[in-house]
Amino acid sequence: MAAAIAFHAASPARAAPHDNDPMAPFEIGDGVWYVGASDIAAYLFKTRAGLILLDGGYDTTAPQILANIRSLGFDPKAVKILLSTHGHLDHAGGLAQLKRETGAMLYASALDGALMTRGGKGDFGLKDMAPYPPVTPDRTLIDGQTVSLGGVTLTAHLTPGHTRGCTTWTAPMTVAGKVRQALILCSNSILPPYRLDAAHESYPGIAADYEKSYAFWRSAPCEVFLASHGIFFDMQAKRTALLAGKIDAFVDPAGCKAFFDKSYAGFKATLASQQGGAP
Ligand SMILES: [Zn+2]
C-alpha cells in the first residue's frame, strides 16, 4: 500500500481511485517491462531461460498483468519465477492466480511469505482488514540473496518497516546502451494505524527497522528508480516522456535521492510526533 492514497480506514480492501486502471506495458530497459496497472506496479524481466515477474497487484490486477504479458508476445507459462515486494493486498492479491496460471515458483521473505500464506490476515497494522486469496511461497529469501535465471540476476534486500519482510530489489539494467543500477523499492510508507513510538510500537522494533531500511535505501546505488507504486517514482510523467522519445526517462538518480531524503525527514517527523504523544 502507498500512503494515504491507497489506504481507507473504513474499507482498506477497496482500491484507491484509479490505481488499478488497465495500462499498456512499456519497456524501461533492455528486456525489462512495466506490466502493471496505472499505479499498482509489476515488472517483467526477460532472460535466456524464461521470464521473471515481480509483483502481482490486487486479485483484479492479475488478469491485466497476464494480458500485458501476452500483448508483449510472451506466453505466461514462460514465467518461471514469481517475486514480490511485500504481502499487502495491492501487491500480493494477484499472486495466487499468477502462480496458478504461470506455474512459476514463488519466492518471498519468511515474514511476508507467512503473511501471503495467511492471505494477508494477521497483519501487524491492517489486522484482518485487507484479505486476499492466500498463496504459499515455494522458497524463502534471506537478506542479500540473489535470484538468477538465464543470465539475469536480481538481489533481494530485506527492508522491513512497512511490512516485517518488505523486500527491495536491485538489479543491473541496460538503458540506452548503458548498464545502470536499478532499485525497486518495496514501500517506505507509514500507514495510518502504525505506531512507531516505543510505548505503543505496532511491532517490537518497528522504528529501528525503518531506520535500518533507510540506511540501505539512502546508500544503495539507484540510477533507475522503480517501486511497488508508480506514484513513488513519478511513473506516469516518466512514461509520458518515454513514449515521447526520451528513452532514458527512468534513469533518475537525483529523483531517487530526493525521494529518500524527503521521506526520511517525514519518517523522523512522524516518529518525533508520536513520541511526543500524538495520536
Ligand atoms: Zn503496502
GROMACS .gro file of C-alpha atoms and ligand atoms in nm:
model
  280
    1MET     CA    1   0.000   0.000   0.000
    2ALA     CA    2   0.112   0.353  -0.064
    3ALA     CA    3   0.043   0.619   0.195
    4ALA     CA    4  -0.297   0.776   0.237
    5ILE     CA    5  -0.390   0.742  -0.129
    6ALA     CA    6  -0.419   0.365  -0.103
    7PHE     CA    7  -0.546   0.343   0.249
    8HIS     CA    8  -0.904   0.393   0.352
    9ALA     CA    9  -0.954   0.341   0.722
   10ALA     CA   10  -1.316   0.246   0.669
   11SER     CA   11  -1.259  -0.004   0.389
   12PRO     CA   12  -0.890  -0.067   0.336
   13ALA     CA   13  -0.957  -0.351   0.093
   14ARG     CA   14  -1.101  -0.111  -0.163
   15ALA     CA   15  -0.869   0.010  -0.435
   16ALA     CA   16  -0.767   0.375  -0.429
   17PRO     CA   17  -0.923   0.571  -0.717
   18HIS     CA   18  -0.751   0.492  -1.044
   19ASP     CA   19  -0.460   0.297  -0.900
   20ASN     CA   20  -0.573  -0.018  -1.080
   21ASP     CA   21  -0.676   0.101  -1.426
   22PRO     CA   22  -0.550  -0.114  -1.715
   23MET     CA   23  -0.241   0.023  -1.887
   24ALA     CA   24  -0.037  -0.089  -2.188
   25PRO     CA   25   0.306  -0.226  -2.092
   26PHE     CA   26   0.620  -0.030  -2.175
   27GLU     CA   27   0.993  -0.112  -2.183
   28ILE     CA   28   1.202   0.051  -1.908
   29GLY     CA   29   1.534  -0.100  -2.012
   30ASP     CA   30   1.653  -0.384  -2.236
   31GLY     CA   31   1.428  -0.681  -2.167
   32VAL     CA   32   1.255  -0.517  -1.868
   33TRP     CA   33   0.892  -0.409  -1.895
   34TYR     CA   34   0.641  -0.242  -1.669
   35VAL     CA   35   0.339  -0.473  -1.692
   36GLY     CA   36   0.131  -0.337  -1.403
   37ALA     CA   37  -0.172  -0.109  -1.377
   38SER     CA   38  -0.197   0.271  -1.363
   39ASP     CA   39  -0.027   0.286  -1.022
   40ILE     CA   40  -0.003  -0.072  -0.893
   41ALA     CA   41   0.329  -0.185  -1.040
   42ALA     CA   42   0.453  -0.516  -1.179
   43TYR     CA   43   0.776  -0.580  -1.367
   44LEU     CA   44   0.869  -0.842  -1.625
   45PHE     CA   45   1.230  -0.949  -1.686
   46LYS     CA   46   1.321  -1.147  -1.996
   47THR     CA   47   1.603  -1.398  -1.955
   48ARG     CA   48   1.756  -1.669  -2.175
   49ALA     CA   49   1.569  -1.928  -1.968
   50GLY     CA   50   1.225  -1.772  -1.938
   51LEU     CA   51   1.066  -1.479  -1.760
   52ILE     CA   52   1.076  -1.338  -1.407
   53LEU     CA   53   0.769  -1.149  -1.284
   54LEU     CA   54   0.794  -0.914  -0.986
   55ASP     CA   55   0.468  -0.835  -0.802
   56GLY     CA   56   0.112  -0.944  -0.862
   57GLY     CA   57  -0.113  -0.645  -0.783
   58TYR     CA   58  -0.464  -0.690  -0.644
   59ASP     CA   59  -0.652  -1.006  -0.736
   60THR     CA   60  -0.818  -0.791  -1.003
   61THR     CA   61  -0.479  -0.678  -1.138
   62ALA     CA   62  -0.362  -1.033  -1.215
   63PRO     CA   63  -0.573  -1.064  -1.536
   64GLN     CA   64  -0.435  -0.727  -1.651
   65ILE     CA   65  -0.077  -0.843  -1.588
   66LEU     CA   66  -0.141  -1.167  -1.779
   67ALA     CA   67  -0.293  -0.970  -2.070
   68ASN     CA   68   0.006  -0.735  -2.070
   69ILE     CA   69   0.249  -1.028  -2.079
   70ARG     CA   70   0.058  -1.176  -2.375
   71SER     CA   71   0.046  -0.841  -2.554
   72LEU     CA   72   0.428  -0.836  -2.546
   73GLY     CA   73   0.422  -1.169  -2.731
   74PHE     CA   74   0.506  -1.392  -2.435
   75ASP     CA   75   0.326  -1.698  -2.305
   76PRO     CA   76   0.252  -1.653  -1.932
   77LYS     CA   77   0.374  -2.012  -1.888
   78ALA     CA   78   0.723  -1.880  -1.973
   79VAL     CA   79   0.724  -1.708  -1.633
   80LYS     CA   80   0.947  -1.934  -1.423
   81ILE     CA   81   0.998  -1.720  -1.113
   82LEU     CA   82   0.746  -1.502  -0.934
   83LEU     CA   83   0.886  -1.242  -0.693
   84SER     CA   84   0.720  -0.983  -0.475
   85THR     CA   85   0.787  -0.663  -0.287
   86HIS     CA   86   0.550  -0.729   0.003
   87GLY     CA   87   0.247  -0.914   0.129
   88HIS     CA   88  -0.021  -0.641   0.121
   89LEU     CA   89  -0.332  -0.700  -0.089
   90ASP     CA   90  -0.243  -0.444  -0.358
   91HIS     CA   91   0.081  -0.630  -0.444
   92ALA     CA   92   0.019  -0.990  -0.335
   93GLY     CA   93  -0.356  -1.018  -0.403
   94GLY     CA   94  -0.293  -1.142  -0.758
   95LEU     CA   95  -0.008  -1.382  -0.678
   96ALA     CA   96  -0.231  -1.689  -0.626
   97GLN     CA   97  -0.383  -1.659  -0.974
   98LEU     CA   98  -0.049  -1.569  -1.133
   99LYS     CA   99   0.121  -1.868  -0.971
  100ARG     CA  100  -0.160  -2.096  -1.085
  101GLU     CA  101  -0.167  -1.972  -1.444
  102THR     CA  102   0.209  -1.946  -1.498
  103GLY     CA  103   0.322  -2.247  -1.296
  104ALA     CA  104   0.610  -2.032  -1.167
  105MET     CA  105   0.793  -2.078  -0.837
  106LEU     CA  106   0.711  -1.804  -0.587
  107TYR     CA  107   0.997  -1.666  -0.377
  108ALA     CA  108   0.930  -1.446  -0.073
  109SER     CA  109   1.088  -1.340   0.255
  110ALA     CA  110   0.998  -1.554   0.557
  111LEU     CA  111   0.775  -1.296   0.726
  112ASP     CA  112   0.592  -1.168   0.417
  113GLY     CA  113   0.571  -1.524   0.287
  114ALA     CA  114   0.387  -1.614   0.606
  115LEU     CA  115   0.156  -1.315   0.552
  116MET     CA  116   0.083  -1.437   0.196
  117THR     CA  117   0.010  -1.786   0.326
  118ARG     CA  118  -0.247  -1.626   0.561
  119GLY     CA  119  -0.394  -1.429   0.268
  120GLY     CA  120  -0.296  -1.100   0.428
  121LYS     CA  121  -0.470  -1.172   0.758
  122GLY     CA  122  -0.300  -1.114   1.092
  123ASP     CA  123  -0.103  -0.818   0.962
  124PHE     CA  124   0.053  -0.613   1.243
  125GLY     CA  125  -0.101  -0.290   1.117
  126LEU     CA  126  -0.400  -0.383   0.898
  127LYS     CA  127  -0.504  -0.679   1.116
  128ASP     CA  128  -0.765  -0.878   0.917
  129MET     CA  129  -0.897  -0.577   0.723
  130ALA     CA  130  -0.728  -0.640   0.388
  131PRO     CA  131  -0.752  -1.010   0.298
  132TYR     CA  132  -0.676  -1.163  -0.043
  133PRO     CA  133  -0.652  -1.512  -0.197
  134PRO     CA  134  -0.380  -1.692   0.004
  135VAL     CA  135  -0.068  -1.819  -0.171
  136THR     CA  136   0.219  -2.022  -0.030
  137PRO     CA  137   0.573  -1.939  -0.145
  138ASP     CA  138   0.797  -2.221  -0.270
  139ARG     CA  139   1.120  -2.067  -0.147
  140THR     CA  140   1.222  -1.834   0.133
  141LEU     CA  141   1.453  -1.542   0.063
  142ILE     CA  142   1.709  -1.405   0.306
  143ASP     CA  143   1.868  -1.060   0.306
  144GLY     CA  144   2.121  -1.022   0.026
  145GLN     CA  145   2.009  -1.335  -0.157
  146THR     CA  146   2.041  -1.333  -0.533
  147VAL     CA  147   1.785  -1.480  -0.769
  148SER     CA  148   1.927  -1.575  -1.108
  149LEU     CA  149   1.768  -1.710  -1.424
  150GLY     CA  150   1.911  -1.724  -1.775
  151GLY     CA  151   2.174  -1.456  -1.725
  152VAL     CA  152   1.958  -1.213  -1.527
  153THR     CA  153   2.021  -1.161  -1.155
  154LEU     CA  154   1.813  -0.970  -0.903
  155THR     CA  155   1.919  -0.919  -0.541
  156ALA     CA  156   1.672  -0.924  -0.250
  157HIS     CA  157   1.725  -0.671   0.029
  158LEU     CA  158   1.510  -0.703   0.336
  159THR     CA  159   1.388  -0.352   0.418
  160PRO     CA  160   1.131  -0.402   0.696
  161GLY     CA  161   0.901  -0.142   0.848
  162HIS     CA  162   0.609  -0.108   0.605
  163THR     CA  163   0.579  -0.486   0.638
  164ARG     CA  164   0.804  -0.702   0.850
  165GLY     CA  165   0.954  -0.877   0.549
  166CYS     CA  166   0.932  -0.593   0.297
  167THR     CA  167   1.174  -0.668   0.014
  168THR     CA  168   1.351  -0.407  -0.201
  169TRP     CA  169   1.511  -0.542  -0.518
  170THR     CA  170   1.821  -0.428  -0.703
  171ALA     CA  171   1.937  -0.534  -1.047
  172PRO     CA  172   2.162  -0.412  -1.325
  173MET     CA  173   1.958  -0.284  -1.619
  174THR     CA  174   2.073  -0.171  -1.961
  175VAL     CA  175   1.910   0.157  -2.058
  176ALA     CA  176   2.000   0.343  -2.380
  177GLY     CA  177   2.308   0.121  -2.423
  178LYS     CA  178   2.445   0.178  -2.073
  179VAL     CA  179   2.435  -0.059  -1.777
  180ARG     CA  180   2.257   0.112  -1.489
  181GLN     CA  181   2.178   0.006  -1.133
  182ALA     CA  182   1.806  -0.024  -1.075
  183LEU     CA  183   1.638  -0.015  -0.736
  184ILE     CA  184   1.280  -0.139  -0.695
  185LEU     CA  185   1.150  -0.004  -0.365
  186CYS     CA  186   0.923  -0.226  -0.158
  187SER     CA  187   0.748   0.058   0.025
  188ASN     CA  188   0.857   0.303   0.292
  189SER     CA  189   0.518   0.449   0.375
  190ILE     CA  190   0.386   0.462   0.731
  191LEU     CA  191   0.018   0.365   0.719
  192PRO     CA  192  -0.227   0.548   0.947
  193PRO     CA  193  -0.258   0.270   1.209
  194TYR     CA  194   0.118   0.233   1.252
  195ARG     CA  195   0.274   0.343   1.581
  196LEU     CA  196   0.650   0.392   1.588
  197ASP     CA  197   0.698   0.522   1.942
  198ALA     CA  198   0.846   0.275   2.189
  199ALA     CA  199   0.545   0.288   2.424
  200HIS     CA  200   0.294   0.182   2.157
  201GLU     CA  201   0.504   0.035   1.875
  202SER     CA  202   0.300  -0.166   1.624
  203TYR     CA  203   0.553  -0.447   1.645
  204PRO     CA  204   0.871  -0.470   1.853
  205GLY     CA  205   1.148  -0.273   1.683
  206ILE     CA  206   0.943  -0.112   1.404
  207ALA     CA  207   1.120   0.226   1.429
  208ALA     CA  208   1.462   0.059   1.434
  209ASP     CA  209   1.356  -0.141   1.126
  210TYR     CA  210   1.263   0.176   0.935
  211GLU     CA  211   1.599   0.331   1.039
  212LYS     CA  212   1.791   0.029   0.913
  213SER     CA  213   1.591   0.022   0.589
  214TYR     CA  214   1.655   0.393   0.529
  215ALA     CA  215   2.027   0.335   0.586
  216PHE     CA  216   2.013   0.085   0.299
  217TRP     CA  217   1.788   0.290   0.070
  218ARG     CA  218   1.994   0.605   0.115
  219SER     CA  219   2.326   0.433   0.040
  220ALA     CA  220   2.228   0.182  -0.229
  221PRO     CA  221   2.307   0.264  -0.592
  222CYS     CA  222   1.984   0.388  -0.750
  223GLU     CA  223   2.014   0.508  -1.108
  224VAL     CA  224   1.684   0.362  -1.229
  225PHE     CA  225   1.430   0.430  -0.955
  226LEU     CA  226   1.127   0.197  -0.951
  227ALA     CA  227   0.883   0.087  -0.681
  228SER     CA  228   0.572  -0.110  -0.593
  229HIS     CA  229   0.360   0.200  -0.665
  230GLY     CA  230   0.411   0.426  -0.966
  231ILE     CA  231   0.344   0.735  -0.758
  232PHE     CA  232   0.667   0.683  -0.561
  233PHE     CA  233   0.880   0.745  -0.872
  234ASP     CA  234   0.659   0.964  -1.092
  235MET     CA  235   0.587   0.674  -1.320
  236GLN     CA  236   0.316   0.843  -1.526
  237ALA     CA  237   0.522   1.153  -1.606
  238LYS     CA  238   0.828   0.942  -1.690
  239ARG     CA  239   0.616   0.709  -1.904
  240THR     CA  240   0.483   1.008  -2.098
  241ALA     CA  241   0.841   1.127  -2.153
  242LEU     CA  242   0.950   0.776  -2.257
  243LEU     CA  243   0.668   0.746  -2.511
  244ALA     CA  244   0.763   1.090  -2.645
  245GLY     CA  245   1.111   0.957  -2.724
  246LYS     CA  246   1.316   1.008  -2.405
  247ILE     CA  247   1.447   0.651  -2.391
  248ASP     CA  248   1.626   0.700  -2.059
  249ALA     CA  249   1.327   0.863  -1.887
  250PHE     CA  250   1.353   0.622  -1.593
  251VAL     CA  251   1.721   0.699  -1.525
  252ASP     CA  252   1.680   0.939  -1.232
  253PRO     CA  253   1.944   0.909  -0.957
  254ALA     CA  254   1.873   1.263  -0.834
  255GLY     CA  255   1.499   1.192  -0.810
  256CYS     CA  256   1.571   0.873  -0.616
  257LYS     CA  257   1.797   1.054  -0.369
  258ALA     CA  258   1.548   1.338  -0.326
  259PHE     CA  259   1.263   1.090  -0.265
  260PHE     CA  260   1.451   0.911   0.014
  261ASP     CA  261   1.584   1.234   0.170
  262LYS     CA  262   1.234   1.379   0.184
  263SER     CA  263   1.063   1.064   0.307
  264TYR     CA  264   1.334   1.005   0.570
  265ALA     CA  265   1.263   1.352   0.708
  266GLY     CA  266   0.892   1.257   0.710
  267PHE     CA  267   0.968   0.936   0.900
  268LYS     CA  268   1.171   1.126   1.162
  269ALA     CA  269   0.891   1.383   1.198
  270THR     CA  270   0.626   1.111   1.245
  271LEU     CA  271   0.847   0.936   1.500
  272ALA     CA  272   0.906   1.259   1.693
  273SER     CA  273   0.539   1.349   1.685
  274GLN     CA  274   0.429   1.006   1.808
  275GLN     CA  275   0.695   1.010   2.079
  276GLY     CA  276   0.554   1.345   2.180
  277GLY     CA  277   0.217   1.186   2.240
  278ALA     CA  278   0.039   1.249   1.909
  279PRO     CA  279  -0.247   1.005   1.846
  280ZN      ZN  280   0.183  -0.197   0.133
   0.00000   0.00000   0.00000
